mmCIF file of C-alpha atoms in Angstrom:
data_model
loop_
_atom_site.group_PDB
_atom_site.id
_atom_site.type_symbol
_atom_site.label_atom_id
_atom_site.label_comp_id
_atom_site.label_asym_id
_atom_site.label_seq_id
_atom_site.Cartn_x
_atom_site.Cartn_y
_atom_site.Cartn_z
ATOM 1 C CA MET A 1 54.842 108.127 55.411
ATOM 2 C CA GLU A 2 55.881 104.572 54.591
ATOM 3 C CA ARG A 3 59.101 105.508 53.381
ATOM 4 C CA ILE A 4 59.585 107.225 56.519
ATOM 5 C CA GLU A 5 58.773 104.595 58.553
ATOM 6 C CA GLN A 6 61.305 102.176 56.554
ATOM 7 C CA LEU A 7 64.265 105.005 57.127
ATOM 8 C CA LEU A 8 63.092 104.880 61.276
ATOM 9 C CA GLU A 9 63.304 101.329 61.282
ATOM 10 C CA SER A 10 66.446 101.030 59.043
ATOM 11 C CA ARG A 11 68.205 102.879 61.527
ATOM 12 C CA GLY A 12 66.677 101.130 64.935
ATOM 13 C CA ILE A 13 63.793 103.581 65.914
ATOM 14 C CA ARG A 14 60.418 103.144 67.193
ATOM 15 C CA ILE A 15 57.305 104.157 65.254
ATOM 16 C CA THR A 16 55.471 106.454 66.943
ATOM 17 C CA ALA A 17 52.897 108.682 66.035
ATOM 18 C CA MET A 18 55.041 112.094 66.855
ATOM 19 C CA ARG A 19 58.608 110.713 65.515
ATOM 20 C CA LEU A 20 56.536 110.146 62.177
ATOM 21 C CA LEU A 21 55.078 113.903 62.614
ATOM 22 C CA ILE A 22 58.322 115.518 64.057
ATOM 23 C CA TYR A 23 60.742 113.686 60.533
ATOM 24 C CA LYS A 24 57.314 114.886 58.267
ATOM 25 C CA PHE A 25 58.091 118.761 59.900
ATOM 26 C CA LEU A 26 61.979 118.446 59.563
ATOM 27 C CA ALA A 27 61.565 117.702 55.616
ATOM 28 C CA GLU A 28 58.891 120.125 55.067
ATOM 29 C CA LYS A 29 61.664 122.637 56.327
ATOM 30 C CA GLU A 30 64.150 124.169 53.633
ATOM 31 C CA ILE A 31 65.921 125.836 57.100
ATOM 32 C CA ALA A 32 67.809 124.624 60.027
ATOM 33 C CA VAL A 33 64.925 124.891 63.028
ATOM 34 C CA THR A 34 65.554 125.208 66.550
ATOM 35 C CA LEU A 35 63.865 122.817 69.477
ATOM 36 C CA SER A 36 61.563 125.816 70.259
ATOM 37 C CA ASP A 37 60.687 125.737 66.847
ATOM 38 C CA ILE A 38 60.274 122.210 66.976
ATOM 39 C CA GLU A 39 58.497 122.997 70.344
ATOM 40 C CA ASN A 40 55.809 125.765 68.711
ATOM 41 C CA ALA A 41 54.364 123.320 66.282
ATOM 42 C CA PHE A 42 53.916 120.798 68.388
ATOM 43 C CA ASP A 43 52.566 123.149 70.926
ATOM 44 C CA LYS A 44 50.264 120.363 72.539
ATOM 45 C CA ALA A 45 53.118 117.808 72.683
ATOM 46 C CA ASP A 46 55.198 117.341 76.242
ATOM 47 C CA ARG A 47 58.645 118.805 75.627
ATOM 48 C CA THR A 48 60.871 116.503 76.780
ATOM 49 C CA THR A 49 59.256 114.146 74.199
ATOM 50 C CA LEU A 50 59.695 116.368 71.850
ATOM 51 C CA TYR A 51 63.548 116.888 73.119
ATOM 52 C CA ARG A 52 64.045 112.909 73.329
ATOM 53 C CA THR A 53 62.768 112.560 69.467
ATOM 54 C CA ILE A 54 65.418 114.968 68.227
ATOM 55 C CA LYS A 55 68.256 113.108 70.629
ATOM 56 C CA THR A 56 67.423 109.970 69.173
ATOM 57 C CA PHE A 57 67.143 111.301 65.514
ATOM 58 C CA GLU A 58 71.064 113.240 66.356
ATOM 59 C CA GLU A 59 71.955 109.844 67.163
ATOM 60 C CA LYS A 60 70.796 107.698 64.705
ATOM 61 C CA ASP A 61 71.773 109.950 61.803
ATOM 62 C CA ILE A 62 68.475 110.976 60.803
ATOM 63 C CA VAL A 63 69.096 115.083 61.870
ATOM 64 C CA HIS A 64 72.927 116.880 62.627
ATOM 65 C CA GLN A 65 73.149 119.752 64.871
ATOM 66 C CA ILE A 66 74.279 123.032 63.771
ATOM 67 C CA ASP A 67 76.285 125.724 65.638
ATOM 68 C CA ASP A 68 75.666 129.235 63.615
ATOM 69 C CA GLY A 69 77.180 131.127 65.979
ATOM 70 C CA THR A 70 74.014 132.265 67.525
ATOM 71 C CA GLY A 71 74.032 130.512 70.905
ATOM 72 C CA ILE A 72 71.026 128.552 69.489
ATOM 73 C CA THR A 73 71.318 124.738 68.273
ATOM 74 C CA LYS A 74 69.516 124.190 64.888
ATOM 75 C CA TYR A 75 68.965 121.003 63.501
ATOM 76 C CA ALA A 76 68.259 119.733 59.945
ATOM 77 C CA LEU A 77 67.253 116.303 58.601
ATOM 78 C CA CYS A 78 70.596 114.561 57.403
ATOM 79 C CA GLU A 79 70.925 113.659 53.332
ATOM 80 C CA GLN A 80 69.851 110.172 52.468
ATOM 81 C CA GLY A 81 72.524 107.618 52.905
ATOM 82 C CA CYS A 82 74.389 110.543 55.515
ATOM 83 C CA SER A 83 76.317 108.809 58.500
ATOM 84 C CA CYS A 84 77.512 111.767 59.880
ATOM 85 C CA ASP A 85 80.580 110.709 59.372
ATOM 86 C CA ILE A 86 83.498 113.381 60.069
ATOM 87 C CA LYS A 87 86.008 112.116 57.341
ATOM 88 C CA THR A 88 83.059 112.052 54.128
ATOM 89 C CA ASP A 89 79.681 113.559 55.213
ATOM 90 C CA LEU A 90 80.656 117.572 56.040
ATOM 91 C CA HIS A 91 79.054 120.126 54.387
ATOM 92 C CA LEU A 92 78.628 124.406 55.046
ATOM 93 C CA HIS A 93 76.098 125.669 56.111
ATOM 94 C CA PHE A 94 75.243 129.396 55.734
ATOM 95 C CA HIS A 95 73.721 131.851 58.133
ATOM 96 C CA CYS A 96 71.647 134.932 56.788
ATOM 97 C CA THR A 97 72.990 137.711 58.957
ATOM 98 C CA ASN A 98 69.383 139.284 57.493
ATOM 99 C CA CYS A 99 66.653 137.315 58.530
ATOM 100 C CA GLY A 100 68.609 134.606 60.839
ATOM 101 C CA GLU A 101 68.052 131.513 58.685
ATOM 102 C CA THR A 102 70.687 128.863 58.482
ATOM 103 C CA VAL A 103 70.302 126.665 55.570
ATOM 104 C CA CYS A 104 72.338 123.236 54.560
ATOM 105 C CA LEU A 105 74.470 123.731 51.582
ATOM 106 C CA THR A 106 74.748 120.076 51.285
ATOM 107 C CA ASP A 107 76.090 120.437 47.425
ATOM 108 C CA HIS A 108 79.222 122.552 49.214
ATOM 109 C CA LYS A 109 81.495 119.580 50.810
ATOM 110 C CA ILE A 110 83.779 120.336 53.263
ATOM 111 C CA PRO A 111 87.100 118.609 52.535
ATOM 112 C CA GLN A 112 88.617 115.975 55.027
ATOM 113 C CA ILE A 113 90.757 118.390 57.210
ATOM 114 C CA LYS A 114 94.305 117.131 59.309
ATOM 115 C CA VAL A 115 95.164 117.887 62.267
ATOM 116 C CA PRO A 116 98.349 117.354 63.826
ATOM 117 C CA LYS A 117 99.709 114.389 65.420
ATOM 118 C CA GLY A 118 98.070 113.801 68.754
ATOM 119 C CA PHE A 119 95.190 115.958 68.039
ATOM 120 C CA ILE A 120 91.714 113.965 67.523
ATOM 121 C CA SER A 121 89.348 115.644 65.461
ATOM 122 C CA GLU A 122 85.604 115.133 66.996
ATOM 123 C CA ASN A 123 83.011 117.934 65.429
ATOM 124 C CA VAL A 124 83.858 119.856 62.519
ATOM 125 C CA ASN A 125 81.397 122.953 61.657
ATOM 126 C CA LEU A 126 82.032 125.481 58.787
ATOM 127 C CA VAL A 127 79.544 128.387 58.491
ATOM 128 C CA VAL A 128 79.719 131.053 55.863
ATOM 129 C CA LYS A 129 77.910 134.351 57.208
ATOM 130 C CA GLY A 130 76.458 137.407 54.809
ATOM 131 C CA ILE A 131 73.145 137.376 53.064
ATOM 132 C CA CYS A 132 71.261 134.639 51.828
ATOM 133 C CA ASP A 133 69.254 134.853 48.163
ATOM 134 C CA LYS A 134 65.990 135.498 49.939
ATOM 135 C CA CYS A 135 66.950 138.847 50.923
ATOM 136 C CA SER A 136 69.637 139.529 48.686
ATOM 137 C CA GLY A 137 66.676 139.070 45.993
ATOM 138 C CA LYS A 138 69.602 137.798 43.526
#
């Protein structure tokens, strides 16, 4: 818990019990989670608190948002040292069309994509869709 507290403090996030619990929950997941997943895990917590915590984590580069094409936003913890910079911190995401899970493939970086003059990149999202290793049995 001390390491989590140090990380949150270093990003200018005030430490609360709920923030620590949500961070711990995300850290235990190997897949991206939806806001509903977080709400279900903390069913006694106020929904607004959960939403604000995720938004704070996103603004402070603790989590990143994933659009995997399902229409439901998912969240995953950023790697250590990540600043969610569009030029240096982009990686692939994989969405399993069988089980519906989405995972970060942080070892597979997206190269910087140059756009034509006058265009300004604000977000890059690359999702590979197929069958995950658990579903394929390999």
